[in-house]
Coordinates of C-alpha atoms in Angstrom, one line a residue:
X1 CA 0.0 0.0 0.0
X2 CA 2.8 2.4 0.9
X3 CA 4.4 1.9 -2.5
X4 CA 1.1 2.7 -4.2
X5 CA 0.9 5.9 -2.2
X6 CA 4.4 6.9 -3.1
X7 CA 3.6 6.3 -6.8
X8 CA 0.5 8.5 -6.5
X9 CA 2.5 11.3 -4.9
X10 CA 5.3 10.9 -7.5
X11 CA 2.7 11.2 -10.4
X12 CA 1.3 14.3 -8.8
X13 CA 4.7 15.9 -8.4
X14 CA 5.7 14.9 -12.0
X15 CA 2.9 17.1 -13.3
X16 CA 4.8 20.1 -12.0
X17 CA 7.5 19.5 -14.7
X18 CA 5.2 20.9 -17.4
X19 CA 6.7 24.4 -16.9
X20 CA 4.0 26.6 -18.5
X21 CA 2.1 26.9 -15.3
X22 CA 1.4 29.7 -12.8
X23 CA 2.1 29.4 -9.2
X24 CA -1.6 29.3 -8.3
X25 CA -1.8 25.8 -9.9
X26 CA 0.2 24.4 -7.0
X27 CA -2.9 24.6 -4.8
X28 CA -4.7 22.4 -7.4
X29 CA -2.0 19.7 -6.9
X30 CA -2.3 20.0 -3.1
X31 CA -6.0 19.4 -3.5
X32 CA -5.3 16.2 -5.3
X33 CA -3.1 15.0 -2.5
X34 CA -5.8 15.9 0.0
X35 CA -8.2 13.4 -1.7
X36 CA -6.1 10.4 -0.6
X37 CA -7.7 8.3 2.3
X38 CA -7.0 9.9 5.7
X39 CA -4.8 7.0 6.9
X40 CA -2.7 7.3 3.8
X41 CA -2.4 11.1 4.1
X42 CA -1.4 10.9 7.8
X43 CA 1.4 8.4 7.0
X44 CA 2.9 10.5 4.3
X45 CA 2.0 14.1 5.3
X46 CA 5.6 15.0 6.4
X47 CA 7.0 13.2 3.3
X48 CA 4.8 15.2 0.9
X49 CA 5.4 18.5 2.7
X50 CA 9.2 18.3 2.4
X51 CA 9.0 17.0 -1.2
X52 CA 6.9 19.9 -2.2
X53 CA 9.3 22.4 -0.5
X54 CA 12.4 20.7 -2.1
X55 CA 10.8 20.7 -5.5
X56 CA 9.6 24.3 -5.3
X57 CA 13.1 25.5 -4.4
X58 CA 14.7 23.6 -7.3
X59 CA 12.0 24.7 -9.7
X60 CA 12.4 28.4 -9.0
X61 CA 16.2 28.1 -9.3
X62 CA 15.8 26.6 -12.8
X63 CA 13.1 28.9 -14.3
X64 CA 12.7 32.5 -15.3
X65 CA 9.6 34.3 -14.0
X66 CA 7.3 36.5 -16.1
X67 CA 7.0 39.7 -14.0
X68 CA 5.2 42.0 -16.4
X69 CA 3.2 41.7 -19.6
X70 CA 2.1 44.6 -21.8
X71 CA 0.1 44.1 -25.0
X72 CA 0.1 40.9 -26.8
X73 CA 2.8 38.5 -25.7
X74 CA 3.0 34.8 -26.5
X75 CA 5.1 32.0 -24.8
X76 CA 5.7 28.3 -25.5
X77 CA 7.8 25.7 -23.7
X78 CA 9.5 24.5 -26.8
X79 CA 9.4 24.4 -30.6
X80 CA 6.9 21.5 -30.6
X81 CA 4.5 23.3 -28.2
X82 CA 1.7 25.6 -29.1
X83 CA 2.0 29.4 -28.5
X84 CA 0.0 30.6 -25.5
X85 CA -0.8 34.0 -24.1
X86 CA 1.8 35.0 -21.5
X87 CA 0.7 35.6 -18.0
X88 CA 2.4 37.4 -15.0
X89 CA 4.0 34.9 -12.6
X90 CA 4.3 32.1 -15.2
X91 CA 7.6 30.2 -15.0
X92 CA 9.7 29.4 -18.1
X93 CA 12.4 26.8 -18.2
X94 CA 15.3 26.4 -20.6
X95 CA 14.1 25.9 -24.1
X96 CA 11.0 28.2 -23.6
X97 CA 10.4 31.0 -26.1
X98 CA 8.8 34.4 -25.8
X99 CA 7.3 36.5 -28.7
X100 CA 6.1 40.0 -28.5
X101 CA 3.8 41.8 -31.0
X102 CA 3.7 45.4 -32.0
X103 CA 3.4 47.8 -29.1
X104 CA 4.0 45.0 -26.6
X105 CA 6.8 44.0 -24.2
X106 CA 7.5 41.3 -21.5
X107 CA 9.8 41.5 -18.5
X108 CA 11.5 38.3 -17.2
X109 CA 13.3 37.8 -13.9
X110 CA 16.1 35.3 -13.8
X111 CA 16.5 35.1 -10.0
X112 CA 14.2 34.9 -7.0
X113 CA 15.3 38.3 -5.8
X114 CA 14.2 40.0 -9.1
X115 CA 17.6 41.6 -9.5
X116 CA 18.5 40.1 -12.9
X117 CA 15.9 41.2 -15.5
X118 CA 15.6 40.9 -19.2
X119 CA 12.9 42.8 -21.1
X120 CA 11.7 41.7 -24.5
X121 CA 10.8 44.8 -26.5
X122 CA 8.1 44.9 -29.2
X123 CA 8.2 42.8 -32.3
X124 CA 10.9 40.5 -30.8
X125 CA 11.5 36.9 -30.1
X126 CA 13.8 35.1 -27.7
X127 CA 14.6 31.6 -26.7
X128 CA 15.9 30.9 -23.1
X129 CA 18.9 28.7 -23.6
X130 CA 19.8 28.6 -19.9
X131 CA 18.4 30.2 -16.7
X132 CA 21.3 30.1 -14.3
X133 CA 23.5 31.7 -15.5
X134 CA 21.2 33.5 -17.9
X135 CA 21.7 32.8 -21.6
X136 CA 19.2 33.9 -24.2
X137 CA 19.0 33.6 -28.0
X138 CA 17.7 36.7 -29.8
X139 CA 16.9 35.7 -33.4
X140 CA 15.0 39.0 -34.0
X141 CA 14.1 42.2 -32.3
X142 CA 15.6 43.9 -29.2
X143 CA 16.0 43.2 -25.5
X144 CA 17.1 45.4 -22.5
X145 CA 19.1 43.6 -19.9
X146 CA 19.6 44.9 -16.3
X147 CA 21.9 42.6 -14.2
X148 CA 22.5 43.4 -10.5
X149 CA 23.2 40.1 -8.8
X150 CA 25.5 37.6 -10.5
X151 CA 28.1 35.4 -9.0
X152 CA 31.7 36.4 -9.9
X153 CA 32.1 33.2 -11.9
X154 CA 28.9 33.7 -13.9
X155 CA 28.0 35.8 -16.9
X156 CA 24.6 36.7 -18.3
X157 CA 24.6 36.4 -22.1
X158 CA 22.4 37.5 -25.0
X159 CA 23.2 35.7 -28.3
X160 CA 22.2 36.6 -31.8
X161 CA 23.2 34.9 -35.1
X162 CA 26.2 37.2 -35.4
X163 CA 27.3 38.0 -31.9
X164 CA 27.2 37.4 -28.1
X165 CA 26.9 40.3 -25.6
X166 CA 27.3 39.7 -21.9
X167 CA 28.5 40.8 -18.5
X168 CA 28.4 39.9 -14.8
X169 CA 26.6 43.0 -13.7
X170 CA 25.6 45.9 -15.8
X171 CA 22.9 47.3 -18.1
X172 CA 22.8 47.0 -21.9
X173 CA 20.6 46.6 -24.9
X174 CA 21.0 44.0 -27.7
X175 CA 19.2 44.2 -31.0
X176 CA 19.3 42.0 -34.1
X177 CA 17.7 43.2 -37.4
X178 CA 18.7 42.7 -41.1
X179 CA 21.6 40.4 -40.2
X180 CA 23.2 43.0 -37.9
X181 CA 23.6 43.0 -34.2
X182 CA 23.7 46.3 -32.3
X183 CA 24.9 46.4 -28.7
X184 CA 24.5 49.5 -26.5
X185 CA 26.2 49.7 -23.1
X186 CA 24.6 51.9 -20.5
X187 CA 26.4 50.9 -17.3
X188 CA 29.8 49.4 -16.5
X189 CA 31.3 47.2 -19.3
X190 CA 29.9 44.6 -21.7
X191 CA 31.9 42.1 -23.7
X192 CA 31.0 41.6 -27.3
X193 CA 32.0 38.5 -29.3
X194 CA 31.6 38.4 -33.0
X195 CA 30.4 35.0 -34.5
X196 CA 31.3 33.7 -37.9
X197 CA 28.8 32.0 -40.2
X198 CA 29.4 28.7 -38.3
X199 CA 28.7 30.3 -34.9
X200 CA 32.3 30.2 -33.9
X201 CA 34.0 33.3 -32.1
X202 CA 35.5 35.6 -34.7
X203 CA 36.8 38.3 -32.3
X204 CA 36.0 40.0 -28.9
X205 CA 35.9 43.5 -27.7
X206 CA 34.9 45.3 -24.4
X207 CA 32.3 48.0 -24.7
X208 CA 32.3 50.7 -22.1
X209 CA 29.3 52.6 -20.7
X210 CA 27.9 55.2 -23.1
X211 CA 29.1 53.4 -26.2
X212 CA 27.6 51.2 -28.9
X213 CA 28.9 48.7 -31.4
X214 CA 27.5 46.9 -34.5
X215 CA 28.4 43.4 -35.5
X216 CA 27.7 42.5 -39.2
X217 CA 27.1 39.0 -40.7
X218 CA 30.1 36.8 -40.4
X219 CA 31.1 38.3 -37.0
X220 CA 32.6 41.5 -38.6
X221 CA 32.9 43.9 -35.6
X222 CA 32.7 47.6 -36.1
X223 CA 34.3 50.3 -34.0
X224 CA 32.7 51.7 -30.8
X225 CA 30.5 54.8 -31.3
X226 CA 29.1 57.2 -28.8
X227 CA 25.5 56.7 -28.0
X228 CA 23.1 59.4 -29.0
X229 CA 20.9 61.4 -26.7
X230 CA 17.9 59.5 -28.0
X231 CA 19.6 56.2 -27.3
X232 CA 20.5 57.2 -23.8
X233 CA 17.0 58.5 -23.3
X234 CA 15.6 55.0 -24.2
X235 CA 17.6 53.6 -21.3
X236 CA 16.3 56.1 -18.9
X237 CA 12.8 55.3 -20.0
X238 CA 13.5 51.7 -19.5
X239 CA 14.8 52.3 -15.9
X240 CA 11.6 54.2 -15.3
X241 CA 9.6 51.3 -16.5
X242 CA 11.5 48.9 -14.2
X243 CA 11.0 51.2 -11.3
X244 CA 7.3 51.3 -12.0
X245 CA 7.1 47.6 -11.5
X246 CA 7.7 48.1 -7.7
X247 CA 10.4 45.4 -7.5
X248 CA 12.1 44.8 -4.1
X249 CA 15.4 46.6 -3.5

């Protein structure tokens, strides 16, 4: 009997691994467990409690959290899954994709403290390659990245077909359009790596705050240029947007 109960609990917990769920669904799984006969529940109540806590901790460490949605934003757990409307508090694992339509945007947090945030701007698409450390593929559009809490040995990266832009703690924007990557650094230093047509590194440069750089097809890296007043204003607008989300700290 005890083995049957463990199997039931395991099946319920396994349902959590379908990542396109909101936190509120956890209560639905708890309700399922509560339907077990009382004698069975009492025998395994402590077991279930600690399994849920352990799983929840591991889950949040391996997922990015949708913290804001404006306009029409779609998400899917992988290339074989259907696109669904994005919802605040949804959790996305590695392999998940986010797509924004015109006039839309979506902010994702890559840590529980909401210190590492990537925002997908309008008419853009990303794929989450990895959550910790953050690694996202940007096949089209633009993202803003604000990183405040990364371990010294980790680097947050945004990849495009022609370049990789990343840092341990800073703020920058990455855009990819018409086979060209544009990187704008607004705070601290960002490293930029050009990628050849096979996806191999073709060169690397550091980009300081207040400067931008373009990387053409084949990983051809241009020189650094001073960001315009309009480009700097876009970053200030972005910081205002993040502040308006009333995040902790």
